[in-house]
JSON list of C-alpha atoms in Angstrom, two decimals:
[
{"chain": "A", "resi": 148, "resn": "UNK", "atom": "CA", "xyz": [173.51, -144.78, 83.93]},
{"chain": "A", "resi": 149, "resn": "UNK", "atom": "CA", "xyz": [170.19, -145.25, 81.94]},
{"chain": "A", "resi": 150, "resn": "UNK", "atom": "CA", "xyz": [169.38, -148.73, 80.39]},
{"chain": "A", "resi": 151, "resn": "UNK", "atom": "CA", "xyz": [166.57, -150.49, 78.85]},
{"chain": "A", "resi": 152, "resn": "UNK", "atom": "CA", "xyz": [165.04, -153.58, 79.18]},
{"chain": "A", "resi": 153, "resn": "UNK", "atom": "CA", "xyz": [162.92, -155.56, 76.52]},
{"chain": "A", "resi": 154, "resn": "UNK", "atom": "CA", "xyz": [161.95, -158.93, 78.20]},
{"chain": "A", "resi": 155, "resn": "UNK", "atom": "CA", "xyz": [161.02, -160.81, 74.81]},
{"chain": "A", "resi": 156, "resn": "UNK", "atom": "CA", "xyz": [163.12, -160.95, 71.66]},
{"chain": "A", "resi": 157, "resn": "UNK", "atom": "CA", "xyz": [160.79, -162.36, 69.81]},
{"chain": "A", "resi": 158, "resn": "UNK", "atom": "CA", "xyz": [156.43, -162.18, 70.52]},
{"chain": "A", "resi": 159, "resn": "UNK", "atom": "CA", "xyz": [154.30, -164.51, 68.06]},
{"chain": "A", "resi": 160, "resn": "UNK", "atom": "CA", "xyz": [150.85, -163.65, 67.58]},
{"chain": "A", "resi": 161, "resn": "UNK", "atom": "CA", "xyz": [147.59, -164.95, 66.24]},
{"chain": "A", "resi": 162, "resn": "UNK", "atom": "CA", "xyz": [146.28, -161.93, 63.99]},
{"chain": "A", "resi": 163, "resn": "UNK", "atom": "CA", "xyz": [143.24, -159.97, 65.70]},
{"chain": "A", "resi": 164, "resn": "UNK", "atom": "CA", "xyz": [144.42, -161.45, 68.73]},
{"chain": "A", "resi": 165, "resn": "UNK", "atom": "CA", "xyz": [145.77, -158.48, 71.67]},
{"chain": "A", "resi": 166, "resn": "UNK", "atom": "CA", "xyz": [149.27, -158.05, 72.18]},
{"chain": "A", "resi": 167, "resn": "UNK", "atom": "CA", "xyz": [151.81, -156.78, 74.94]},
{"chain": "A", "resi": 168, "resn": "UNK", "atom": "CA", "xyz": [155.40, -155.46, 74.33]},
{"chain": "A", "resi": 169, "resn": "UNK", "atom": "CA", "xyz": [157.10, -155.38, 77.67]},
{"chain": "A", "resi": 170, "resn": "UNK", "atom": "CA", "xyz": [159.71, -152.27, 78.49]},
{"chain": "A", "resi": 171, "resn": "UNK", "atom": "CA", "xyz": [161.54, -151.53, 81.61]},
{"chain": "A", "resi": 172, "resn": "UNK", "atom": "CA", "xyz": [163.95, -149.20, 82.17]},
{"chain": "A", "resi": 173, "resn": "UNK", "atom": "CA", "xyz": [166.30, -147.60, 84.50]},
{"chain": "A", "resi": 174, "resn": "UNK", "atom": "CA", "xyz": [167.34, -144.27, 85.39]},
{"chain": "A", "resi": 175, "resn": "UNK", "atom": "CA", "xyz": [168.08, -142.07, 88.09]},
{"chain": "A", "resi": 176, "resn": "UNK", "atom": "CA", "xyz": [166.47, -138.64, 86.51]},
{"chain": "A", "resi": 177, "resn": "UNK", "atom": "CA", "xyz": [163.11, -137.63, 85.22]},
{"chain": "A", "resi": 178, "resn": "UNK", "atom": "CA", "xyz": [162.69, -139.58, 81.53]},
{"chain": "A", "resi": 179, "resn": "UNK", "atom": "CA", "xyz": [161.13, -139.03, 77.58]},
{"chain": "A", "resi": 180, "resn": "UNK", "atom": "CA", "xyz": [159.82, -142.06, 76.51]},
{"chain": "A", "resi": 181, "resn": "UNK", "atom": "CA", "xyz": [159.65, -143.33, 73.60]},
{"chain": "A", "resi": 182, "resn": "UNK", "atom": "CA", "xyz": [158.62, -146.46, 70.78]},
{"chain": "A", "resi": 183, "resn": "UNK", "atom": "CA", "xyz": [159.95, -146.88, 67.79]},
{"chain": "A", "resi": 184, "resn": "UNK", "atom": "CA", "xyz": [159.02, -149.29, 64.66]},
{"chain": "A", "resi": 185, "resn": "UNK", "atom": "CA", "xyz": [161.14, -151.03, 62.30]},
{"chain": "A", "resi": 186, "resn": "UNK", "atom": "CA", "xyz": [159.59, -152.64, 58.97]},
{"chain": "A", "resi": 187, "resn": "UNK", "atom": "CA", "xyz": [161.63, -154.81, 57.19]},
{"chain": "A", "resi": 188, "resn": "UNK", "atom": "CA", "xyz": [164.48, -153.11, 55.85]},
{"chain": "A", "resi": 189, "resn": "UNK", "atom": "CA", "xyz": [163.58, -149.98, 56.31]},
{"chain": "A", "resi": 190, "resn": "UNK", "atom": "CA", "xyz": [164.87, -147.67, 58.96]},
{"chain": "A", "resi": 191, "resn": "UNK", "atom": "CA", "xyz": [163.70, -146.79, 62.61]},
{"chain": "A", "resi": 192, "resn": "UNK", "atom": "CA", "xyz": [160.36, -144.56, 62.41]},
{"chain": "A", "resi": 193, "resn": "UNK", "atom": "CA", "xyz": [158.87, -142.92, 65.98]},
{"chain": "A", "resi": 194, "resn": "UNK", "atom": "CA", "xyz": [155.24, -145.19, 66.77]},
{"chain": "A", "resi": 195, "resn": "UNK", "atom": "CA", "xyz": [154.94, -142.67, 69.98]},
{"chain": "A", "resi": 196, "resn": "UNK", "atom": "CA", "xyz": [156.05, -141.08, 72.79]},
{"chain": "A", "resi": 197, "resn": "UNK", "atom": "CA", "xyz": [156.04, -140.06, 76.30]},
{"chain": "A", "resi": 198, "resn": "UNK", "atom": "CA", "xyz": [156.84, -136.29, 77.44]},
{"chain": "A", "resi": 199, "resn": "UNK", "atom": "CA", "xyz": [154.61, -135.87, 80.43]},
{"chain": "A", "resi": 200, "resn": "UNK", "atom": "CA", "xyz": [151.02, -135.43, 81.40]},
{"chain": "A", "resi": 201, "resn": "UNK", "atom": "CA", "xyz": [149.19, -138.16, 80.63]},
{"chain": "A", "resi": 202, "resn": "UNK", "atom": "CA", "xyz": [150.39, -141.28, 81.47]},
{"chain": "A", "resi": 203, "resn": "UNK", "atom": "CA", "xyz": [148.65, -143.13, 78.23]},
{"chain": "A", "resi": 204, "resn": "UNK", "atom": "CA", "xyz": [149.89, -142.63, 75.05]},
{"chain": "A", "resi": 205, "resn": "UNK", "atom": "CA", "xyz": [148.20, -143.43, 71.86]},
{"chain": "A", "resi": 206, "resn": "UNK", "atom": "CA", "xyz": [149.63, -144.17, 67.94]},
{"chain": "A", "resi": 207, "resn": "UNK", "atom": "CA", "xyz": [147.78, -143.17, 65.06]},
{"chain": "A", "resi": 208, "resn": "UNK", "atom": "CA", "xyz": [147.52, -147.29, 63.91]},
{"chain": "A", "resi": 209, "resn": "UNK", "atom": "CA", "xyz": [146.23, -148.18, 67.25]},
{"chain": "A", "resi": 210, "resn": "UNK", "atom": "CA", "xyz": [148.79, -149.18, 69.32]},
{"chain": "A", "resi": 211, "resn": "UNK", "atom": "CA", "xyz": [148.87, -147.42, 72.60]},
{"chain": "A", "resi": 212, "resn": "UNK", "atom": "CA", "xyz": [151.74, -147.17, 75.42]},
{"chain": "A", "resi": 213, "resn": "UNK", "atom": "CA", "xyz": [151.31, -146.64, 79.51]},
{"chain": "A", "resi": 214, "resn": "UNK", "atom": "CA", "xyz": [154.02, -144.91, 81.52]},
{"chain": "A", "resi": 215, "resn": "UNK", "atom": "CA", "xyz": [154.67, -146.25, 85.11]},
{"chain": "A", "resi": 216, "resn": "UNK", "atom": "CA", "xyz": [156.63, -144.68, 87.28]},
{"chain": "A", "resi": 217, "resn": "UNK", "atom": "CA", "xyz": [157.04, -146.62, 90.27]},
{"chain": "A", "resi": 218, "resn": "UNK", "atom": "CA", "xyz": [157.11, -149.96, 88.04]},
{"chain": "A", "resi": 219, "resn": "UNK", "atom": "CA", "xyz": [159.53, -147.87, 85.59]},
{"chain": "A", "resi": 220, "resn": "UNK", "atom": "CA", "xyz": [158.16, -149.78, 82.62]},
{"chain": "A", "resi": 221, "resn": "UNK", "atom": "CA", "xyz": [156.61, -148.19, 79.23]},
{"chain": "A", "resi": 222, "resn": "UNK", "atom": "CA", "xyz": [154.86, -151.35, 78.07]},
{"chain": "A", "resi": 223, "resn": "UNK", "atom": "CA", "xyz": [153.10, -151.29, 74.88]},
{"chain": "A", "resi": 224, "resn": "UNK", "atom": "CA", "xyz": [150.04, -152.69, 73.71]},
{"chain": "A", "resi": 225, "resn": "UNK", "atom": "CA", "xyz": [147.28, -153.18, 70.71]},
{"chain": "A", "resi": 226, "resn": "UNK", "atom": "CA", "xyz": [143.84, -154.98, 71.43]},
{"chain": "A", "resi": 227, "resn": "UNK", "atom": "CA", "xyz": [143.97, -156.39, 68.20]},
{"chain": "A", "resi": 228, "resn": "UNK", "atom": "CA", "xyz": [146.90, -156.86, 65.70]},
{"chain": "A", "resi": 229, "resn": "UNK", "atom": "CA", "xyz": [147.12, -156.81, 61.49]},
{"chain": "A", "resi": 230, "resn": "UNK", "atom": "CA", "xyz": [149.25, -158.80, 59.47]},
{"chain": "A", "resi": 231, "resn": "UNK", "atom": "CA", "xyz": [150.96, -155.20, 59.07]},
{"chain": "A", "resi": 232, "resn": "UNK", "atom": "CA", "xyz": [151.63, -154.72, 62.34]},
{"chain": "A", "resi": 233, "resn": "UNK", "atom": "CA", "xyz": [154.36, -157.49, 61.53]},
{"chain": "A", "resi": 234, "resn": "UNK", "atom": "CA", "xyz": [157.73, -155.57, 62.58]},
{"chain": "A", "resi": 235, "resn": "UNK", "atom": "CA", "xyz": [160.71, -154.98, 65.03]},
{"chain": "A", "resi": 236, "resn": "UNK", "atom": "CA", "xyz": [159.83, -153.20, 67.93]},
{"chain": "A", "resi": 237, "resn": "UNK", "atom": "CA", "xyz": [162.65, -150.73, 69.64]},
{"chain": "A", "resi": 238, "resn": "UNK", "atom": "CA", "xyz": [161.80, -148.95, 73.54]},
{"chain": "A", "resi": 239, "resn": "UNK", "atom": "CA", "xyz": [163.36, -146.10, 73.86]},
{"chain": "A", "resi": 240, "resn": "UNK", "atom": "CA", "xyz": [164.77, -143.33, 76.87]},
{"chain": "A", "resi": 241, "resn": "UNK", "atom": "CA", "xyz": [166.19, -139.85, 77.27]},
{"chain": "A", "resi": 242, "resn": "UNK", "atom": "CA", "xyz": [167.36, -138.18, 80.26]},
{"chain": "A", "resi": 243, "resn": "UNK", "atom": "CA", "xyz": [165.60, -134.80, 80.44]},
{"chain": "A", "resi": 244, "resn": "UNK", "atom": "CA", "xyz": [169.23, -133.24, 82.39]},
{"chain": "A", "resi": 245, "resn": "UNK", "atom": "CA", "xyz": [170.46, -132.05, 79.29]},
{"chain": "A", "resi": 246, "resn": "UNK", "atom": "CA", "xyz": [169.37, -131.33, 75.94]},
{"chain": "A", "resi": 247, "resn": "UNK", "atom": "CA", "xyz": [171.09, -133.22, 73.95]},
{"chain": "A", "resi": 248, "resn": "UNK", "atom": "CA", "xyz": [172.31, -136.17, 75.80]},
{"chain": "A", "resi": 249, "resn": "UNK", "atom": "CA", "xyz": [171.93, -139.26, 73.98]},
{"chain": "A", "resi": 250, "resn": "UNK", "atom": "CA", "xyz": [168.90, -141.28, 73.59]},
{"chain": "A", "resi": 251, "resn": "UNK", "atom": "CA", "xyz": [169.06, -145.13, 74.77]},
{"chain": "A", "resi": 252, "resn": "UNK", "atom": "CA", "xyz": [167.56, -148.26, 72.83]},
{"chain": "A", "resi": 253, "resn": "UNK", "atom": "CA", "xyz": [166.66, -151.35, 73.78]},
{"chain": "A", "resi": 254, "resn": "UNK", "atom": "CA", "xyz": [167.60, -154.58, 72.06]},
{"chain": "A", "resi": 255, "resn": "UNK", "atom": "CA", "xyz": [164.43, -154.72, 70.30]},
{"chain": "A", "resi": 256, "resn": "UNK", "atom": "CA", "xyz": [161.20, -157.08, 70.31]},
{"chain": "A", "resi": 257, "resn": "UNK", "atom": "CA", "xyz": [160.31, -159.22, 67.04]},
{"chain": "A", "resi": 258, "resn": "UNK", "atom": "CA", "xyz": [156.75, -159.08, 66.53]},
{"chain": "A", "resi": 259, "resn": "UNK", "atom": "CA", "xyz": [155.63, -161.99, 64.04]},
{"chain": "A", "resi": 260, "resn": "UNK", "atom": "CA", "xyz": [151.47, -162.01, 63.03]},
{"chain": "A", "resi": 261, "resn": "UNK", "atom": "CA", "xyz": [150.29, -165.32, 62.54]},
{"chain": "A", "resi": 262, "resn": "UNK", "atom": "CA", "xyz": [147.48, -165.16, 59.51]},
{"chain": "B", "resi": 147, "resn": "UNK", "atom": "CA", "xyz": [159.87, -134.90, 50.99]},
{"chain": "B", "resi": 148, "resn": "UNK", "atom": "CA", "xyz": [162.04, -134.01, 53.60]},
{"chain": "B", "resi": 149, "resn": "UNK", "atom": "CA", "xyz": [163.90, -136.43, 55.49]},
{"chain": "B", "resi": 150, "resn": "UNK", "atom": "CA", "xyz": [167.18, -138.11, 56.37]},
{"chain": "B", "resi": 151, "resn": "UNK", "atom": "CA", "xyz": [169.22, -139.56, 52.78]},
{"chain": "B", "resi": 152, "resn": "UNK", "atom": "CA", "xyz": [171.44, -142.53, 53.53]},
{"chain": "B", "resi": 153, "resn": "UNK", "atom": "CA", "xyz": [173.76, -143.65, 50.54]},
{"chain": "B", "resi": 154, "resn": "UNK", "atom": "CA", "xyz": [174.84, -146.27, 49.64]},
{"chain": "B", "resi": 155, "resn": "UNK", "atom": "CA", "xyz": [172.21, -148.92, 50.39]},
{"chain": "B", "resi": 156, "resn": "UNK", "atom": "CA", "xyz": [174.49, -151.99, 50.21]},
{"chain": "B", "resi": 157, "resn": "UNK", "atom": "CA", "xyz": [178.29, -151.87, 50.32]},
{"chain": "B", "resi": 158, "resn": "UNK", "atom": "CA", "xyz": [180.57, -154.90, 50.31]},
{"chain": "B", "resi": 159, "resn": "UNK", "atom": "CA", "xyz": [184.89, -153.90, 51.50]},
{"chain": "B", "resi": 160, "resn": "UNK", "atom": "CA", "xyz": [187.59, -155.99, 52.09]},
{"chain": "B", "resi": 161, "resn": "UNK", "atom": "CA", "xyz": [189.62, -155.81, 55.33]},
{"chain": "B", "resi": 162, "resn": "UNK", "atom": "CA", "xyz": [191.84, -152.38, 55.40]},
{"chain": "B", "resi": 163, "resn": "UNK", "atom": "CA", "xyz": [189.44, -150.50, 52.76]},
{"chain": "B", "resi": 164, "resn": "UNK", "atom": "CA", "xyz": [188.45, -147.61, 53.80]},
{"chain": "B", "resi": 165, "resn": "UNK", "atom": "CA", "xyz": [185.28, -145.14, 52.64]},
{"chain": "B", "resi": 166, "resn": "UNK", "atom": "CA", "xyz": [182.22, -142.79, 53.94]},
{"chain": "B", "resi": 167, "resn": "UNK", "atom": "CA", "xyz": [178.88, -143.49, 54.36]},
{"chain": "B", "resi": 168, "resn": "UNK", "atom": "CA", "xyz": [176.75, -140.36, 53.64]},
{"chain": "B", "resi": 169, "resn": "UNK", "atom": "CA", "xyz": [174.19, -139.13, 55.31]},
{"chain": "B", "resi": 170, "resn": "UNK", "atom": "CA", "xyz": [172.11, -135.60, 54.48]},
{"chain": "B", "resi": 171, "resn": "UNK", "atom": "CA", "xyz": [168.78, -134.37, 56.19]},
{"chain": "B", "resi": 172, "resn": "UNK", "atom": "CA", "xyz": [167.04, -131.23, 54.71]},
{"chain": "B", "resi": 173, "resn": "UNK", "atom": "CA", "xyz": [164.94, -130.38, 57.98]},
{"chain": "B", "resi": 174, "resn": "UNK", "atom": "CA", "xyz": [167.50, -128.07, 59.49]},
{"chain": "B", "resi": 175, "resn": "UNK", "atom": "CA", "xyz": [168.08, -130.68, 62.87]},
{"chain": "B", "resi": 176, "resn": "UNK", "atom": "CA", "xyz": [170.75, -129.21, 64.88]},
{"chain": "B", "resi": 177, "resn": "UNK", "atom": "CA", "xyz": [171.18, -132.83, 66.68]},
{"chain": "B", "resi": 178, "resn": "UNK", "atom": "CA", "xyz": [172.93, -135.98, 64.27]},
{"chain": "B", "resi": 179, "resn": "UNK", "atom": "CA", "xyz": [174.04, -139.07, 64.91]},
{"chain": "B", "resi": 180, "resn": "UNK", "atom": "CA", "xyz": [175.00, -142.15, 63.17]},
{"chain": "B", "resi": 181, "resn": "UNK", "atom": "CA", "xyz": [174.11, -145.92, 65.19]},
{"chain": "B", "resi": 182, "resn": "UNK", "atom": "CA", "xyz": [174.90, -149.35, 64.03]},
{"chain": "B", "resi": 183, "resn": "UNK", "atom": "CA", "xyz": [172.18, -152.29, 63.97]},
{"chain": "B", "resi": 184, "resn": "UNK", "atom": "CA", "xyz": [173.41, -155.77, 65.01]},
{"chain": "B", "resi": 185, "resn": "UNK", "atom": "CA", "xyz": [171.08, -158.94, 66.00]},
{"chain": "B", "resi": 186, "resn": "UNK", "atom": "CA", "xyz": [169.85, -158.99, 69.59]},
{"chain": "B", "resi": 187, "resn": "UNK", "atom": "CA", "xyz": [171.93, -155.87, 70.17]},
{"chain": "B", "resi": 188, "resn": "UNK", "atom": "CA", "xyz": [169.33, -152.72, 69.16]},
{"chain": "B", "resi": 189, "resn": "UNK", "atom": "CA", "xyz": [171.04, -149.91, 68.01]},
{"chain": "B", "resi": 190, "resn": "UNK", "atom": "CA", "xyz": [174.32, -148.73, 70.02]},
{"chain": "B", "resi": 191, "resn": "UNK", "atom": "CA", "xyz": [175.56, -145.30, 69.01]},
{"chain": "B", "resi": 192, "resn": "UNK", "atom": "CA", "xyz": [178.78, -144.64, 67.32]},
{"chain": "B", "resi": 193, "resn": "UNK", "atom": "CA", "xyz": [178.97, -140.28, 67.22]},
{"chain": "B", "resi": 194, "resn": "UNK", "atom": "CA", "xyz": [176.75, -137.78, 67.07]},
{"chain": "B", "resi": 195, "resn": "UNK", "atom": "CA", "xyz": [176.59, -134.01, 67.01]},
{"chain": "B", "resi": 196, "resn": "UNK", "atom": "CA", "xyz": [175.21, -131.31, 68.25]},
{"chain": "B", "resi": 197, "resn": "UNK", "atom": "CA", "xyz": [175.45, -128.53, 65.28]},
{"chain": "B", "resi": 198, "resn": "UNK", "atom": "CA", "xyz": [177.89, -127.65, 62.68]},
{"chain": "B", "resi": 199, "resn": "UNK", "atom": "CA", "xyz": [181.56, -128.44, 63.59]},
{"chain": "B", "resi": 200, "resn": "UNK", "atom": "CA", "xyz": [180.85, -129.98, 67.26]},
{"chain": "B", "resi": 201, "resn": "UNK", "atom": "CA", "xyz": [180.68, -134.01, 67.47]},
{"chain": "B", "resi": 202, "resn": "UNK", "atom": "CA", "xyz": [181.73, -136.55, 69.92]},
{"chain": "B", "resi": 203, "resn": "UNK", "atom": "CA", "xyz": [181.66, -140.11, 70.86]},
{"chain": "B", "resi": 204, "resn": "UNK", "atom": "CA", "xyz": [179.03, -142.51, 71.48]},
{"chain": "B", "resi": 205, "resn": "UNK", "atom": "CA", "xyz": [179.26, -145.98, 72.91]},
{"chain": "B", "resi": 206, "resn": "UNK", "atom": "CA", "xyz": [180.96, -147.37, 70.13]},
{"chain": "B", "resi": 207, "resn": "UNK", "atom": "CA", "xyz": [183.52, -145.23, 68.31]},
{"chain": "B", "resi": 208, "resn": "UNK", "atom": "CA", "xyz": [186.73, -146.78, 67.43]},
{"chain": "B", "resi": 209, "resn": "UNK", "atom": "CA", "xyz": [187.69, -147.71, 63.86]},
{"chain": "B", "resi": 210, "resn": "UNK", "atom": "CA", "xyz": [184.60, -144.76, 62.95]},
{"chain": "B", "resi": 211, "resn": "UNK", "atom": "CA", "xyz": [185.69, -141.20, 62.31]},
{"chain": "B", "resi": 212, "resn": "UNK", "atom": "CA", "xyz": [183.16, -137.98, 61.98]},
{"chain": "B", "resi": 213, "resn": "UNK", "atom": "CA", "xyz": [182.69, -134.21, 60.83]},
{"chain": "B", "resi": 214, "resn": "UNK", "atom": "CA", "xyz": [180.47, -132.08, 60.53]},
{"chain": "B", "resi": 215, "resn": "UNK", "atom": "CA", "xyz": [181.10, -129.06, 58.27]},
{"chain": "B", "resi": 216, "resn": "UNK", "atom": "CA", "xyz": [177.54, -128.14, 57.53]},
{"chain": "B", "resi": 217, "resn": "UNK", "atom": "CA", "xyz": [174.16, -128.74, 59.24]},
{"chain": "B", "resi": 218, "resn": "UNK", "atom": "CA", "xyz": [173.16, -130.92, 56.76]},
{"chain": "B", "resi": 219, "resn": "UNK", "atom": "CA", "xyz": [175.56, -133.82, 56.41]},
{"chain": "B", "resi": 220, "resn": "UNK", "atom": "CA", "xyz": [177.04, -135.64, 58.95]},
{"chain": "B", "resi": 221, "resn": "UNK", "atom": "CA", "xyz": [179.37, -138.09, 56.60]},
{"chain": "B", "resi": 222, "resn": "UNK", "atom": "CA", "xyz": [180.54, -141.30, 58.49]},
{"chain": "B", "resi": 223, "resn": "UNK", "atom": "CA", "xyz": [183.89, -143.05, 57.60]},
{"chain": "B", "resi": 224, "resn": "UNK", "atom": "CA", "xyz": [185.92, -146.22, 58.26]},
{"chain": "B", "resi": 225, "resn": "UNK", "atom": "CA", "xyz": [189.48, -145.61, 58.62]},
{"chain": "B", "resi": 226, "resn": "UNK", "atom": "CA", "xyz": [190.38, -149.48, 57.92]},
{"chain": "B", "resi": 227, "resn": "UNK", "atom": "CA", "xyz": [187.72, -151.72, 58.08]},
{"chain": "B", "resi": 228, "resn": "UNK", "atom": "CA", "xyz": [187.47, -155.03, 60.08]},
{"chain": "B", "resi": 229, "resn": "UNK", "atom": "CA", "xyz": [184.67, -157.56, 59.65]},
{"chain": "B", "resi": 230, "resn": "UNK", "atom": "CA", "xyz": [183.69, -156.78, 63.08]},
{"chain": "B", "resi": 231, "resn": "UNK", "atom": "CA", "xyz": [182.30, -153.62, 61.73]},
{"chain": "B", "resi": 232, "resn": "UNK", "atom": "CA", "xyz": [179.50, -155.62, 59.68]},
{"chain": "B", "resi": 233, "resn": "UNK", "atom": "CA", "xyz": [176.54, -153.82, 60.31]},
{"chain": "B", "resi": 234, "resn": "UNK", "atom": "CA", "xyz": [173.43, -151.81, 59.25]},
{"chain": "B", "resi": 235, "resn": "UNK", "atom": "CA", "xyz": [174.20, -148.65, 59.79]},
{"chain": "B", "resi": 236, "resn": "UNK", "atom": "CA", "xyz": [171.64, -145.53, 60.47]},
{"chain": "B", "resi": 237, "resn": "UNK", "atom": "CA", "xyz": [171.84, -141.97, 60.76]},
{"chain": "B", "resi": 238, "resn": "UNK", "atom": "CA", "xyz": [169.51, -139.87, 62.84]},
{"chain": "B", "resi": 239, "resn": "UNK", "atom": "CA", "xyz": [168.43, -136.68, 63.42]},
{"chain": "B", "resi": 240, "resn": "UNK", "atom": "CA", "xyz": [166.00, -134.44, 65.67]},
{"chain": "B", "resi": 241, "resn": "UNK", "atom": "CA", "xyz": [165.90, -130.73, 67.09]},
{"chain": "B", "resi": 242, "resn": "UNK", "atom": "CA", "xyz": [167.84, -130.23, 70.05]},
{"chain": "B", "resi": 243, "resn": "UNK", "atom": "CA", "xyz": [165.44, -131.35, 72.89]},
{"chain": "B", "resi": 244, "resn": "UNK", "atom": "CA", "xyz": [164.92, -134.91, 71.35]},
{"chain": "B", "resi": 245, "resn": "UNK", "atom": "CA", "xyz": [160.89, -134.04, 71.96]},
{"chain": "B", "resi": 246, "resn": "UNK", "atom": "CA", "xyz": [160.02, -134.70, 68.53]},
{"chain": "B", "resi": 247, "resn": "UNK", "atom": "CA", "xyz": [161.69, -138.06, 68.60]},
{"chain": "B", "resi": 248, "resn": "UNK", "atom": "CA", "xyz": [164.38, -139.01, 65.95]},
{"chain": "B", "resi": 249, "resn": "UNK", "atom": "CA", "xyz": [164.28, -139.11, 62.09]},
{"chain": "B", "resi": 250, "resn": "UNK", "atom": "CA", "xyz": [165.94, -142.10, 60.61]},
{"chain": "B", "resi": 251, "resn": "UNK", "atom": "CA", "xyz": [167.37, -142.58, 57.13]},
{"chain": "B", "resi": 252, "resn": "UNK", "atom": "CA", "xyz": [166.81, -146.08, 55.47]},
{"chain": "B", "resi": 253, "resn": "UNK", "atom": "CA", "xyz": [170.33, -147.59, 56.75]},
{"chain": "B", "resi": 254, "resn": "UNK", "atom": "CA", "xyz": [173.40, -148.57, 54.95]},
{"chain": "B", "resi": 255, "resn": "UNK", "atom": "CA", "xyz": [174.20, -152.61, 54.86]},
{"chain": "B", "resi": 256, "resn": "UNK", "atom": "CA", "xyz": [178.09, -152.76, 55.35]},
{"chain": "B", "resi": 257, "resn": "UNK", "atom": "CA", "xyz": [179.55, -156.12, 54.92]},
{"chain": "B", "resi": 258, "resn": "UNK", "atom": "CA", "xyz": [183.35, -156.36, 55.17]},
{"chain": "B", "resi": 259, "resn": "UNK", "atom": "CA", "xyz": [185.08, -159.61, 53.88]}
]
């Protein structure tokens, strides 16, 4: 069975300063990737995703996410962060066997920009 | 603008009360599901479906209760509700395929007393 991993619950962080969001995962079958942002109360909204081809994957606001096969891990990352960055942070995998078998979240990272 | 409606926002019941959360995308996603939000847990899912009149479980579905008699709402209820079930709640929704990632609604606070 699929599960995900998200090493930090919570990740202070100086503002302009570079941060890392660690993912791991594990699964048996070829994978969609995927991470998701959550702003304070407000819902879930997709930051980016992995399908296949290339392994880096880059957000609109940024942020930027490498797939790793052999490591399994989807870790994401931002040279420099914003006060708005400020947010919940959710990894996210799919088994590609069916297609529509449930998508898997992990337990989420707190991201907290320090002015 | 298109998207996934959640109501209500907030909703307070008392142990045994029963009622339906809503939920009501206009984007014509065969794929639906409802998942509930609790600290250091991420999201775990409670049902989903696949298209008009076919749903089934997720991880979590005692005490929750689905249908789906149209594509476009997906309507959520608590036969008798427990405070366990004090949550945020969120709907979702996506083409079959999942490649476009999921649409989420705003969430539903449920606090049972």
């Amino acid at each position: 069975a699929q599960s995900v991993t998200q090493l930090d619950s919570q990740v202070p962080v100086f503002e302009e300063a570079p941060v890392e969001l660690r993912c791991n995962y594990s699964s048996s079958v070829s994978v969609y990737l995927f991470w998701y942002v959550q702003y304070p109360n407000q819902g879930l909204q997709l930051l980016l995703k992995y399908l296949s081809g290339s392994t880096l994957v880059k957000s609109i606001n940024g942020f930027e996410a490498e797939f790793n096969k052999s490591q399994t891990s989807f870790h994401l990352r931002k040279p420099s962060v914003h006060i708005s960055d400020t947010a919940e942070y959710f990894c996210a995998v799919s088994e590609r066997k069916t297609s529509y078998d449930k998508v898997i979240f992990g337990p989420g990272t707190s991201l907290s920009v320090i002015p | 603008n298109a998207g996934v409606t959640q109501t209500p926002k907030f909703q307070v019941l008392k142990t045994g009360q029963s009622m339906t959360l809503q939920c009501a995308q206009d984007m014509n996603h065969e794929y639906m599901s409802w998942y509930r939000q609790d600290p250091g847990m991420g999201l775990r899912l409670i049902h989903y479906s696949v298209g008009a009149g076919i749903t089934d479980q997720g991880e979590v579905p005692n005490g929750y209760n689905v249908s789906r008699s149209t594509t476009e709402d997906f309507p959520l209820r608590l036969l008798s509700a427990a405070p366990s079930q004090t949550s945020v709640y969120f709907c979702a929704s996506s083409y079959l395929g999942r490649e476009d990632g999921y649409t989420f609604g705003s969430g539903t606070r449920l606090t049972v007393v």
